[in-house]
XYZ file of N, CA and C in Angstrom:
285
model
N 98.113 111.608 130.129
C 99.324 110.823 130.240
C 99.602 110.083 128.916
N 100.854 110.058 128.601
C 101.232 109.395 127.306
C 101.813 108.104 127.539
N 101.649 107.226 126.621
C 102.291 105.849 126.675
C 102.922 105.542 125.315
N 103.930 104.741 125.241
C 104.469 104.266 124.009
C 103.750 103.113 123.444
N 103.563 103.090 122.080
C 102.905 102.000 121.477
C 103.621 101.632 120.204
N 103.385 100.401 119.741
C 103.867 99.933 118.439
C 102.526 99.618 117.725
N 102.499 100.039 116.502
C 101.366 99.717 115.638
C 101.842 99.061 114.390
N 101.301 97.960 114.066
C 101.693 97.152 112.890
C 100.493 96.721 112.117
N 100.625 96.619 110.857
C 99.449 96.291 110.003
C 100.009 95.584 108.680
N 99.009 94.754 108.148
C 99.227 94.088 106.846
C 97.895 94.286 106.145
N 97.818 95.233 105.254
C 96.636 95.623 104.545
C 96.873 95.464 102.942
N 95.996 94.603 102.456
C 96.166 94.292 100.986
C 95.958 95.478 100.042
N 94.827 96.207 100.359
C 94.398 97.267 99.531
C 95.414 98.436 99.589
N 96.134 98.801 98.386
C 97.160 99.810 98.550
C 96.619 101.241 98.929
N 95.421 101.518 98.517
C 94.846 102.786 98.794
C 94.584 102.956 100.338
N 93.980 101.923 100.956
C 93.728 101.841 102.331
C 94.916 101.828 103.222
N 95.960 101.110 102.707
C 97.235 101.024 103.385
C 97.928 102.368 103.466
N 97.930 103.084 102.315
C 98.505 104.414 102.300
C 97.790 105.440 103.167
N 96.459 105.298 103.163
C 95.615 106.177 103.979
C 95.935 105.948 105.554
N 96.079 104.789 105.922
C 96.289 104.474 107.364
C 97.685 104.867 107.683
N 98.724 104.667 106.781
C 100.044 105.167 106.935
C 100.034 106.709 107.283
N 99.265 107.513 106.441
C 99.254 108.964 106.576
C 98.572 109.339 107.855
N 97.483 108.666 108.232
C 96.793 109.026 109.448
C 97.663 108.719 110.703
N 98.335 107.594 110.644
C 99.181 107.339 111.813
C 100.331 108.305 112.032
N 100.904 108.798 110.749
C 101.850 109.887 110.844
C 101.277 111.175 111.379
N 100.061 111.499 111.024
C 99.254 112.601 111.470
C 99.074 112.616 113.024
N 99.008 111.464 113.583
C 98.881 111.260 115.048
C 100.198 111.401 115.739
N 101.274 111.644 115.014
C 102.640 111.739 115.585
C 103.401 110.566 115.703
N 102.968 109.403 115.245
C 103.689 108.162 115.238
C 104.806 108.162 114.148
N 105.868 107.374 114.432
C 107.107 107.407 113.536
C 107.102 106.098 112.909
N 107.214 105.995 111.562
C 107.428 104.724 110.844
C 108.771 104.215 111.034
N 108.870 103.117 111.732
C 110.254 102.497 111.912
C 110.424 101.246 111.053
N 109.437 100.890 110.310
C 109.433 99.919 109.156
C 108.367 100.302 108.230
N 108.236 99.571 107.137
C 107.234 100.019 106.129
C 105.800 100.046 106.772
N 105.462 99.003 107.539
C 104.102 98.910 108.107
C 104.176 98.810 109.620
N 105.169 99.429 110.219
C 105.288 99.356 111.696
C 105.607 100.798 112.128
N 104.774 101.301 113.096
C 104.971 102.563 113.689
C 105.261 102.489 115.167
N 105.949 103.519 115.721
C 106.150 103.580 117.171
C 105.934 105.010 117.538
N 105.495 105.353 118.731
C 105.437 106.625 119.195
C 104.689 106.732 120.598
N 104.573 107.907 121.006
C 103.849 108.258 122.247
C 102.414 108.652 121.935
N 101.427 108.158 122.579
C 100.055 108.541 122.373
C 99.298 108.621 123.677
N 98.289 109.383 123.674
C 97.416 109.453 124.815
C 96.296 108.364 124.680
N 95.585 108.128 125.800
C 94.651 107.018 125.758
C 93.579 107.302 124.711
N 93.135 108.549 124.514
C 92.128 108.905 123.520
C 92.644 108.581 122.119
N 93.985 108.765 121.900
C 94.520 108.451 120.601
C 94.600 106.972 120.280
N 94.652 106.148 121.360
C 94.600 104.749 121.227
C 93.237 104.324 120.593
N 92.111 104.935 121.134
C 90.798 104.734 120.564
C 90.752 105.129 119.107
N 91.365 106.174 118.810
C 91.343 106.659 117.348
C 92.033 105.627 116.480
N 93.214 105.130 116.953
C 93.886 104.121 116.229
C 92.995 102.890 115.930
N 92.229 102.458 116.967
C 91.390 101.325 116.775
C 90.245 101.631 115.777
N 89.786 102.761 115.775
C 88.759 103.203 114.736
C 89.406 103.204 113.351
N 90.608 103.597 113.258
C 91.256 103.611 111.974
C 91.535 102.212 111.454
N 91.739 101.253 112.397
C 91.842 99.845 111.882
C 90.516 99.418 111.369
N 89.448 99.743 111.986
C 88.068 99.345 111.498
C 87.725 100.009 110.146
N 88.241 101.230 110.056
C 87.956 101.927 108.792
C 88.742 101.408 107.558
N 90.013 101.103 107.787
C 90.838 100.747 106.601
C 91.187 99.322 106.460
N 90.764 98.517 107.481
C 91.135 96.964 107.298
C 89.916 96.247 106.906
N 90.042 95.359 105.943
C 89.008 94.404 105.617
C 89.161 93.198 106.547
N 88.086 92.910 107.305
C 88.121 91.881 108.381
C 88.390 90.546 107.824
N 88.274 90.332 106.560
C 88.520 88.938 106.006
C 89.950 88.677 105.629
N 90.682 89.747 105.299
C 92.059 89.535 104.794
C 93.105 90.362 105.488
N 92.758 91.376 106.083
C 93.769 92.303 106.636
C 94.027 92.085 108.112
N 95.199 92.455 108.598
C 95.468 92.291 110.061
C 96.197 93.505 110.521
N 95.946 93.861 111.817
C 96.623 95.036 112.428
C 96.629 94.897 113.917
N 97.598 95.439 114.582
C 97.605 95.467 116.033
C 98.327 96.618 116.633
N 98.078 96.917 117.825
C 98.734 97.919 118.547
C 98.972 97.379 119.943
N 100.236 97.627 120.423
C 100.623 97.060 121.692
C 101.509 98.107 122.387
N 101.555 98.108 123.729
C 102.326 98.930 124.447
C 103.812 98.519 124.350
N 104.718 99.534 124.427
C 106.105 99.300 124.161
C 106.947 100.280 125.053
N 108.165 99.924 125.355
C 109.118 100.741 126.100
C 110.404 100.729 125.356
N 110.376 101.096 124.110
C 111.568 101.098 123.257
C 112.652 102.098 123.657
N 112.210 103.157 124.275
C 113.232 104.156 124.706
C 114.085 103.612 125.840
N 113.649 102.584 126.534
C 114.345 102.018 127.689
C 114.898 100.581 127.365
N 114.423 99.935 126.463
C 114.772 98.544 126.236
C 115.164 98.178 124.890
N 116.357 98.548 124.446
C 116.810 98.164 123.050
C 117.720 97.078 122.982
N 117.834 96.164 124.121
C 118.721 95.065 124.222
C 118.404 94.041 123.088
N 117.217 93.931 122.662
C 116.851 92.902 121.621
C 116.614 93.489 120.258
N 117.337 94.461 119.885
C 117.185 95.103 118.556
C 118.539 95.121 117.784
N 118.330 95.311 116.492
C 119.560 95.387 115.630
C 119.380 96.600 114.768
N 120.312 97.477 114.610
C 120.208 98.666 113.758
C 119.587 99.822 114.261
N 119.097 99.745 115.428
C 118.431 100.893 116.037
C 119.300 101.352 117.227
N 119.261 102.678 117.499
C 120.005 103.134 118.669
C 118.980 103.952 119.494
N 119.401 104.473 120.639
C 118.510 105.159 121.597
C 117.984 106.460 120.949
N 118.727 107.052 120.076
C 118.203 108.255 119.419
C 117.016 108.041 118.563
N 116.826 106.784 118.085
C 115.601 106.450 117.287
C 114.338 106.449 118.071
N 114.437 106.319 119.341
C 113.254 106.136 120.161
C 113.283 107.130 121.386
N 113.548 108.324 121.065
C 113.606 109.387 122.098
C 112.187 109.985 122.303
N 111.895 110.278 123.504
C 110.597 110.978 123.820
C 110.659 112.396 123.242
N 109.662 112.880 122.532
C 109.668 114.215 121.923
C 109.762 115.249 123.064
N 110.511 116.293 122.756
C 110.771 117.336 123.805
C 109.512 117.920 124.275
N 108.535 118.099 123.386
C 107.212 118.686 123.786
C 106.203 118.149 122.762
N 104.963 118.345 123.306
C 103.837 117.872 122.412
C 103.103 119.086 122.175
N 102.518 119.238 120.863
C 101.699 120.339 120.497
C 100.208 119.977 120.776
N 99.500 120.761 121.482
C 98.101 120.375 121.711
C 97.301 121.226 120.694
N 96.472 120.575 119.976
C 95.691 121.279 118.911
C 94.265 121.381 119.329
C-alpha cells in the first residue's frame, strides 16, 4: 500500500545535500521546493528514507523530517500549486 509523504531537510554539507536529493528522486519523490519532496511511497521506502537521513545528516547541525500528507486532496492552504502538481502516478514500476 502506498501513502503520501512530504520530506524536508536542511543539510549544511553540499555534497551530502546533493546525494540525498538524488536518492529521494530515485525513490520516485518529486521536488516541490529546493529541499522539500512529495510523493507516494511504500512502508518499506519510508524505512529507506529514515536510513538516508542517518547516512547524509550530521546529527549536530542538520535537520530532516518526513510526514504523511494528502496534498492530492487538500490544496486549500497552498499558493501557486494546483491539483495537477500532486496527482497520483498512473502506475508504479516494480523493480
